[in-house]
Coordinates of C-alpha atoms and ligand atoms in Angstrom, one line a residue:
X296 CA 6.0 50.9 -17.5
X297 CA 6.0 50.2 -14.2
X298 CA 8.8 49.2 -11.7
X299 CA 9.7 45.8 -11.4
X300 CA 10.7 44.3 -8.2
X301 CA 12.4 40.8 -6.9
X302 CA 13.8 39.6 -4.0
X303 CA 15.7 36.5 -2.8
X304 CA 16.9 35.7 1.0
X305 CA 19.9 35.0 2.8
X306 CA 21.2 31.4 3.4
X307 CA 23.1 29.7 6.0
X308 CA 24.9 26.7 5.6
X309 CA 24.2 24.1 8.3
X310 CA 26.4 21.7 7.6
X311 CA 29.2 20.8 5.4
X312 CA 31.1 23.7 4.3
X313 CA 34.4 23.6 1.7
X314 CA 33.9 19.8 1.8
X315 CA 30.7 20.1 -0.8
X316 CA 33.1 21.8 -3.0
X317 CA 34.8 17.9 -3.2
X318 CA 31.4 16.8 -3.7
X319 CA 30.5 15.4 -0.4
X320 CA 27.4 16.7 0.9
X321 CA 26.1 19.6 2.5
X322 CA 22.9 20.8 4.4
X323 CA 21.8 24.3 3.9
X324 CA 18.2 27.0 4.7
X325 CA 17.4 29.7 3.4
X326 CA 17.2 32.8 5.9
X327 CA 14.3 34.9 5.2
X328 CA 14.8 37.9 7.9
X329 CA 17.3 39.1 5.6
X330 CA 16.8 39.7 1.6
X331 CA 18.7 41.3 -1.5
X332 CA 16.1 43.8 -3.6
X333 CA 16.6 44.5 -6.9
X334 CA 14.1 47.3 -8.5
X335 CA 14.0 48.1 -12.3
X336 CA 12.5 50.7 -13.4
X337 CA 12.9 52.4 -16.9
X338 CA 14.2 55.6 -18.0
X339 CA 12.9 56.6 -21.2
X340 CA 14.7 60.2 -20.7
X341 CA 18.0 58.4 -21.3
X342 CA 18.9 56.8 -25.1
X343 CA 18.4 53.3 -25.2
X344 CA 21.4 50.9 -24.6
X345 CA 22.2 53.3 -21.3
X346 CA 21.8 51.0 -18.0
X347 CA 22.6 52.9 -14.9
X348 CA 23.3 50.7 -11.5
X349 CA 22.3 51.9 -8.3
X350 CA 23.9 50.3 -4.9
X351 CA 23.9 52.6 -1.8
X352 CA 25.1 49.9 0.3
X353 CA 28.4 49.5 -1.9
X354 CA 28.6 53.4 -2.7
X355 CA 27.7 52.4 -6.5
X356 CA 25.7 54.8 -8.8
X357 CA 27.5 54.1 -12.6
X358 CA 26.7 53.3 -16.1
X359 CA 26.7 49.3 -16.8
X360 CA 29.6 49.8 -19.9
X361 CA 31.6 52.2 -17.2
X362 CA 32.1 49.4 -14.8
X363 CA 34.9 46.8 -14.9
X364 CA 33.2 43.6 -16.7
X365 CA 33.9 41.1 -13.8
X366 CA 32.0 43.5 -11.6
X367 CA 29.2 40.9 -10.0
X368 CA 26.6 42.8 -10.8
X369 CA 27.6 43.3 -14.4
X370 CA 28.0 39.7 -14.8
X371 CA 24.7 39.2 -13.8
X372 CA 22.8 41.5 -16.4
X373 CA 25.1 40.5 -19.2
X374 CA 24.4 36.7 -18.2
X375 CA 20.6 37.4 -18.3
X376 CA 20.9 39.6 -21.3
X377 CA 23.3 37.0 -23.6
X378 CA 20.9 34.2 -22.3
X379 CA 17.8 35.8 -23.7
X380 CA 19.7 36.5 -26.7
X381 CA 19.1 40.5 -26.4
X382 CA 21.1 42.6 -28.5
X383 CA 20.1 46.2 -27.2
X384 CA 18.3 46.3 -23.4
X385 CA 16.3 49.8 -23.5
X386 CA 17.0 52.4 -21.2
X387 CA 16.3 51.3 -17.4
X388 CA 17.9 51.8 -14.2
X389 CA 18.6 49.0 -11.8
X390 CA 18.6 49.4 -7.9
X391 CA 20.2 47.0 -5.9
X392 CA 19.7 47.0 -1.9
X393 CA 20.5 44.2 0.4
X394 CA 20.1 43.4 4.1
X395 CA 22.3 40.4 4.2
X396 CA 26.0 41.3 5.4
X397 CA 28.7 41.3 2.8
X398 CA 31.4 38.5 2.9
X399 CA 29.8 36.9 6.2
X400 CA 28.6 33.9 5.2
X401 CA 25.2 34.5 4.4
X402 CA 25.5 34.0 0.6
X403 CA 24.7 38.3 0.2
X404 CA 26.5 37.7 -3.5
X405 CA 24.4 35.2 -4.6
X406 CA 21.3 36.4 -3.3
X407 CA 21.9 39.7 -5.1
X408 CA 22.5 37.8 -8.5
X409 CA 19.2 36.1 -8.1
X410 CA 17.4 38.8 -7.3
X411 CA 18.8 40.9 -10.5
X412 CA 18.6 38.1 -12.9
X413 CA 14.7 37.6 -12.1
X414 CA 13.6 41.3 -11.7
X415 CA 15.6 41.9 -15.3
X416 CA 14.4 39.2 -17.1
X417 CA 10.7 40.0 -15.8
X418 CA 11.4 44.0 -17.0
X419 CA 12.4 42.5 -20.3
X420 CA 9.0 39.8 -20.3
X421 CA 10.1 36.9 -19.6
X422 CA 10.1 34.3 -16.8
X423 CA 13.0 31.8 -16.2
X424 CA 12.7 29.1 -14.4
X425 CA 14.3 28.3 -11.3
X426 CA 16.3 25.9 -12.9
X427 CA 17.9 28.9 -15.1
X428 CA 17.9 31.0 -12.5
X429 CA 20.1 29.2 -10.4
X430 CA 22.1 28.0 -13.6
X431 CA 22.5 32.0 -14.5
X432 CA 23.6 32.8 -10.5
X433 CA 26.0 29.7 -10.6
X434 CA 27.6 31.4 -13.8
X435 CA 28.3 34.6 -11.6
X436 CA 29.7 33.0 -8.7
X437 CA 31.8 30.9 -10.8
X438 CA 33.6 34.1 -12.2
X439 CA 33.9 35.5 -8.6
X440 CA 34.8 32.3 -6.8
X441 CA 36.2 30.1 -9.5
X442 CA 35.0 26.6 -7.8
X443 CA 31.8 27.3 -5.9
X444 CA 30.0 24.0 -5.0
X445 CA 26.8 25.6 -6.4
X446 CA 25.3 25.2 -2.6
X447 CA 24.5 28.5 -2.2
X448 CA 22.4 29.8 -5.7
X449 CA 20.5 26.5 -5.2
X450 CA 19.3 27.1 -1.3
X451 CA 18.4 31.0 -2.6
X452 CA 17.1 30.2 -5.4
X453 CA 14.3 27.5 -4.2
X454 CA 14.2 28.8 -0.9
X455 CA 14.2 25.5 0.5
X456 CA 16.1 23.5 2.9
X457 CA 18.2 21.7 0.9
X458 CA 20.5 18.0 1.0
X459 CA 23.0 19.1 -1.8
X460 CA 25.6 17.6 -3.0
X461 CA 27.6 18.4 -6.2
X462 CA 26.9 16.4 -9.4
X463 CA 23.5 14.9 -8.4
X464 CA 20.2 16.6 -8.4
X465 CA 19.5 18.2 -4.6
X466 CA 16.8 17.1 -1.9
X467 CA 14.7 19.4 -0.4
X468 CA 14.4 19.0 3.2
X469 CA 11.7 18.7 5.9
X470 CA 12.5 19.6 9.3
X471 CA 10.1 16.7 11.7
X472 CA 10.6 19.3 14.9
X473 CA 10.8 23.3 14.6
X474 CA 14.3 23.8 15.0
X475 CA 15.6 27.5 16.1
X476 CA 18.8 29.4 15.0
X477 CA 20.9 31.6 16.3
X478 CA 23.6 33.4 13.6
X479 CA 25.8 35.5 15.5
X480 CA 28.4 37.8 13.4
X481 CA 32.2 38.1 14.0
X482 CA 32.0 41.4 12.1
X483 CA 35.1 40.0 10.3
X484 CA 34.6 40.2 6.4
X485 CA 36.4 37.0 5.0
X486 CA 35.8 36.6 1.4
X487 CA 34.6 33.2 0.5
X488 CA 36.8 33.0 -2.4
X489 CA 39.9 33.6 -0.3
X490 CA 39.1 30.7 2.2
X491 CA 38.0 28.2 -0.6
X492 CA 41.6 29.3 -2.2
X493 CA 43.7 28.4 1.0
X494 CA 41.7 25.2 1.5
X495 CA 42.7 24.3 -2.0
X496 CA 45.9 25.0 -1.6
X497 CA 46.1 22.9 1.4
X498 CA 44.3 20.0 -0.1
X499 CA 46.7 20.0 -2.9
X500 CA 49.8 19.7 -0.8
X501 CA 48.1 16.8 1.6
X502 CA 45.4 15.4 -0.5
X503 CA 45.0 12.1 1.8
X504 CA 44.7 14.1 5.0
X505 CA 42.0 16.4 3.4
X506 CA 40.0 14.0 1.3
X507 CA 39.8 12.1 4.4
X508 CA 38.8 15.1 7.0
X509 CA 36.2 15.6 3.9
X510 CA 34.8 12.3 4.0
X511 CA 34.5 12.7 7.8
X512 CA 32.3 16.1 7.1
X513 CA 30.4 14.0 4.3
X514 CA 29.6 11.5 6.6
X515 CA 27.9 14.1 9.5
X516 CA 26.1 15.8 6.6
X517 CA 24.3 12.3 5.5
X518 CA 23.8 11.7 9.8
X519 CA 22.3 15.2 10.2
X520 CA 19.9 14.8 7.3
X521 CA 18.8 12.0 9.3
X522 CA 18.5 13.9 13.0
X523 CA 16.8 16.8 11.1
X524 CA 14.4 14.2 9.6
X525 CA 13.5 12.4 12.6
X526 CA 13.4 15.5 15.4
X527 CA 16.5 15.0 17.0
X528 CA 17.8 18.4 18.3
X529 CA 20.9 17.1 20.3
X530 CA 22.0 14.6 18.2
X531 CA 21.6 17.2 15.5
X532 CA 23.7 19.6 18.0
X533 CA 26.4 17.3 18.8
X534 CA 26.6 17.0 14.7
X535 CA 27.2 20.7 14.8
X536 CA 30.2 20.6 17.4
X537 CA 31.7 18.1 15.2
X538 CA 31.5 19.3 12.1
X539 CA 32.9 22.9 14.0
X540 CA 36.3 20.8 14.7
X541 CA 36.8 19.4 11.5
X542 CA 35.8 22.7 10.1
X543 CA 38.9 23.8 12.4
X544 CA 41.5 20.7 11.1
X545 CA 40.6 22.1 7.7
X546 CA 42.0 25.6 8.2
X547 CA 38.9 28.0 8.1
X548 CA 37.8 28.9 11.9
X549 CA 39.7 31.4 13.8
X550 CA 39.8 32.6 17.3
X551 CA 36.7 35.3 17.0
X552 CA 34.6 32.2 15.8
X553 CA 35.8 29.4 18.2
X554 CA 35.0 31.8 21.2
X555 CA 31.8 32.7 20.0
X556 CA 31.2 28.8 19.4
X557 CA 32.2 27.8 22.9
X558 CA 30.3 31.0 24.2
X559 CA 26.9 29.2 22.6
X560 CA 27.5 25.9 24.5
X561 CA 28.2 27.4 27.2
X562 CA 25.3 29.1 27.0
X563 CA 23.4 26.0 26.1
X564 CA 23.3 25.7 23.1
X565 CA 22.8 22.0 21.5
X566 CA 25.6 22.9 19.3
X567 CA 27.3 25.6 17.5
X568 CA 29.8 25.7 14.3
X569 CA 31.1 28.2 12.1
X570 CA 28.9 28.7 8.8
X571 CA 30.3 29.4 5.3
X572 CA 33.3 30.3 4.4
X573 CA 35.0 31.0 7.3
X574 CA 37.6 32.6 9.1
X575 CA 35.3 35.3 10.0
X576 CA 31.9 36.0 9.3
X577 CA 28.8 34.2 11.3
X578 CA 28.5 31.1 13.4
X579 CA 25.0 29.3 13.7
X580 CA 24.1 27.7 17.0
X581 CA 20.8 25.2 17.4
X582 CA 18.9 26.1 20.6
X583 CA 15.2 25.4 22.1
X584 CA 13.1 27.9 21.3
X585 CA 12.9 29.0 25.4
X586 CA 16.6 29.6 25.2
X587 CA 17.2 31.7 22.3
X588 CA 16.8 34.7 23.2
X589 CA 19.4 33.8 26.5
X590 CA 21.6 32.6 23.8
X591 CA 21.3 35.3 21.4
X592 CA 22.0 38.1 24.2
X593 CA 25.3 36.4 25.6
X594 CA 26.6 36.0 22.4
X595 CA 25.9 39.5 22.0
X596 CA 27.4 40.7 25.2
X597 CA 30.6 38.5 24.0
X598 CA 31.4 39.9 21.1
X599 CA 29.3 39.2 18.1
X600 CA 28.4 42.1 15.9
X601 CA 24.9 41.5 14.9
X602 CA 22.4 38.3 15.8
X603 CA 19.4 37.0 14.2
X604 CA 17.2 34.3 15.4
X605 CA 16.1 31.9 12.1
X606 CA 13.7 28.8 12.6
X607 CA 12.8 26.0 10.7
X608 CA 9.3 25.1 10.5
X609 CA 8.2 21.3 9.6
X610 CA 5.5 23.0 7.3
X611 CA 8.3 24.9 6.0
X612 CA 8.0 22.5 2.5
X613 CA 4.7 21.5 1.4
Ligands
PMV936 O1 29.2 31.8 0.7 P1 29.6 31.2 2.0 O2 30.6 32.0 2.7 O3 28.4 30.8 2.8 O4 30.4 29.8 1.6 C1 29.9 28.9 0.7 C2 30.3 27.6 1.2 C3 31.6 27.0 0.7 O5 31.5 25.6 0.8 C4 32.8 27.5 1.5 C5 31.9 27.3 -0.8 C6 31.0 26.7 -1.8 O6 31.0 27.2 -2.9 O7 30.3 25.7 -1.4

């Protein structure tokens, strides 16, 4: 039998971070320079039942029952295998390998999930539909995270630009202007769940003060929709400085991420914010298409990591 292969892109989160999680709404597109790969191939040398996992870029190479059962990428077979209704997968090896940074934002777990749970149920014959793929990756994170919004398996799974917002069925977007991206890497690892965590915490002690700098991030979410509908790059970037300060009222930005913020306007940038979790991780700044690479090279010579330019095409959605 031959190998099977899928793949799912990275994601960045445009606007309205840790406020989708209280169901306001959020603006995210998928980032297709960078991808997760699963490959399954079988193994008939091996007795059936035995699933070995291979992932270089997290020094993995173990049996499936060998490996703690919170383990993301055991929760993502088992959730394909118990929603098939298998009893006994045959022998295979699975082969995970990602180009999107870990814990930076750019929804590496999820994209991983997706990519396994389609290349495992298409080794095993069948095809889910995007619907239960996204529902089978949401089950994942939910283990890892405890509260994800559900933002990030949507955006990867449909590979759209998306208007989502907790609760209701999400919008896919349609840029009216290219727009272009700049994601420029802290190189700080900040797990998501840790940030979404301490922004609970801090809601809980001072609900009115949060809900109400959450409604304030709701409310540019539902005004960038608009600018990103109607080709309007600086309103859309002075949307992105905004939501960066609220983004710093709630808790999750740190110095790393302001400087490289104020290093993209000053660059000249239309805006700039933190993207994700937080507290680490990338930052996303809007720029003309003549100025990117400007932008991208003082943001390198300032301290970020890594950079990748991302764009967003009005054809992007058909
Ligand atoms: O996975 P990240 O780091 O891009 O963050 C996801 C966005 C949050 O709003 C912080 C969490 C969530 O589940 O929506």
């Amino acid at each position: 039998m031959p190998a099977v292969i899928a793949s799912a892109p990275g994601k960045i989160i445009l606007f309205g971070e840790h406020a989708v999680v209280y169901a306001r709404p959020a603006i995210a597109i998928p980032v297709h320079q960078v991808r997760a790969k699963a490959t399954i191939s079988a193994t008939p040398t091996s007795q059936s039942g035995e699933v070995r996992i291979i992932a270089p870029d997290i020094q993995l190479d173990a049996r499936l029952d060998d490996l703690p059962a919170d383990q993301p990428l055991v929760l993502a077979v088992r959730g394909v295998v118990a929603h098939l209704g298998i009893t006994r997968l045959p022998a295979l090896t699975l082969r995970v390998s990602s180009s999107i940074p870990i814990a930076a934002g750019l929804g590496s777990g999820a994209a991983v999930s997706i990519a396994v749970i389609r290349a495992l149920a298409a080794f095993l014959g069948h095809t889910l539909s995007n619907e239960q793929v996204s529902s089978l990756a949401f089950t994942v994170e939910q283990r890892l995270h405890g509260i994800p919004s559900g933002i990030d398996n949507t955006v990867i799974t449909y590979a759209q630009p998306i208007y989502f917002q907790r609760g209701q069925p999400f919008q896919t977007l349609q840029a009216s202007t290219p727009l272009t991206f700049i994601i420029a890497d802290t190189g700080i690892h900040s797990p998501t769940a840790q940030t979404v965590m301490d922004v609970r915490t801090a809601w809980a002690a001072q609900p009115e003060v949060y809900e109400k700098l959450f409604d304030a991030v709701g409310q540019i979410a539902r005004q960038a929709r608009f600018a990103l509908e109607n080709g309007a790059p600086e309103e859309l970037g002075n949307l992105m400085k905004e939501n960066h300060a609220l983004l710093q009222q709630i808790g999750v930005s740190c110095p790393e991420l302001d400087h490289l913020v104020r290093t993209a306007h000053a660059a000249g940038a239309y805006g700039a914010k933190l993207s994700g979790g937080g507290r680490g991780g990338n930052m996303i700044a809007l720029v003309s298409a003549e100025n990117a690479e400007t932008v991208m090279n003082v943001l390198l010579a300032s301290g970020a990591k890594s950079a990748i330019s991302t764009s967003l095409q009005p054809l992007e959605q058909d």
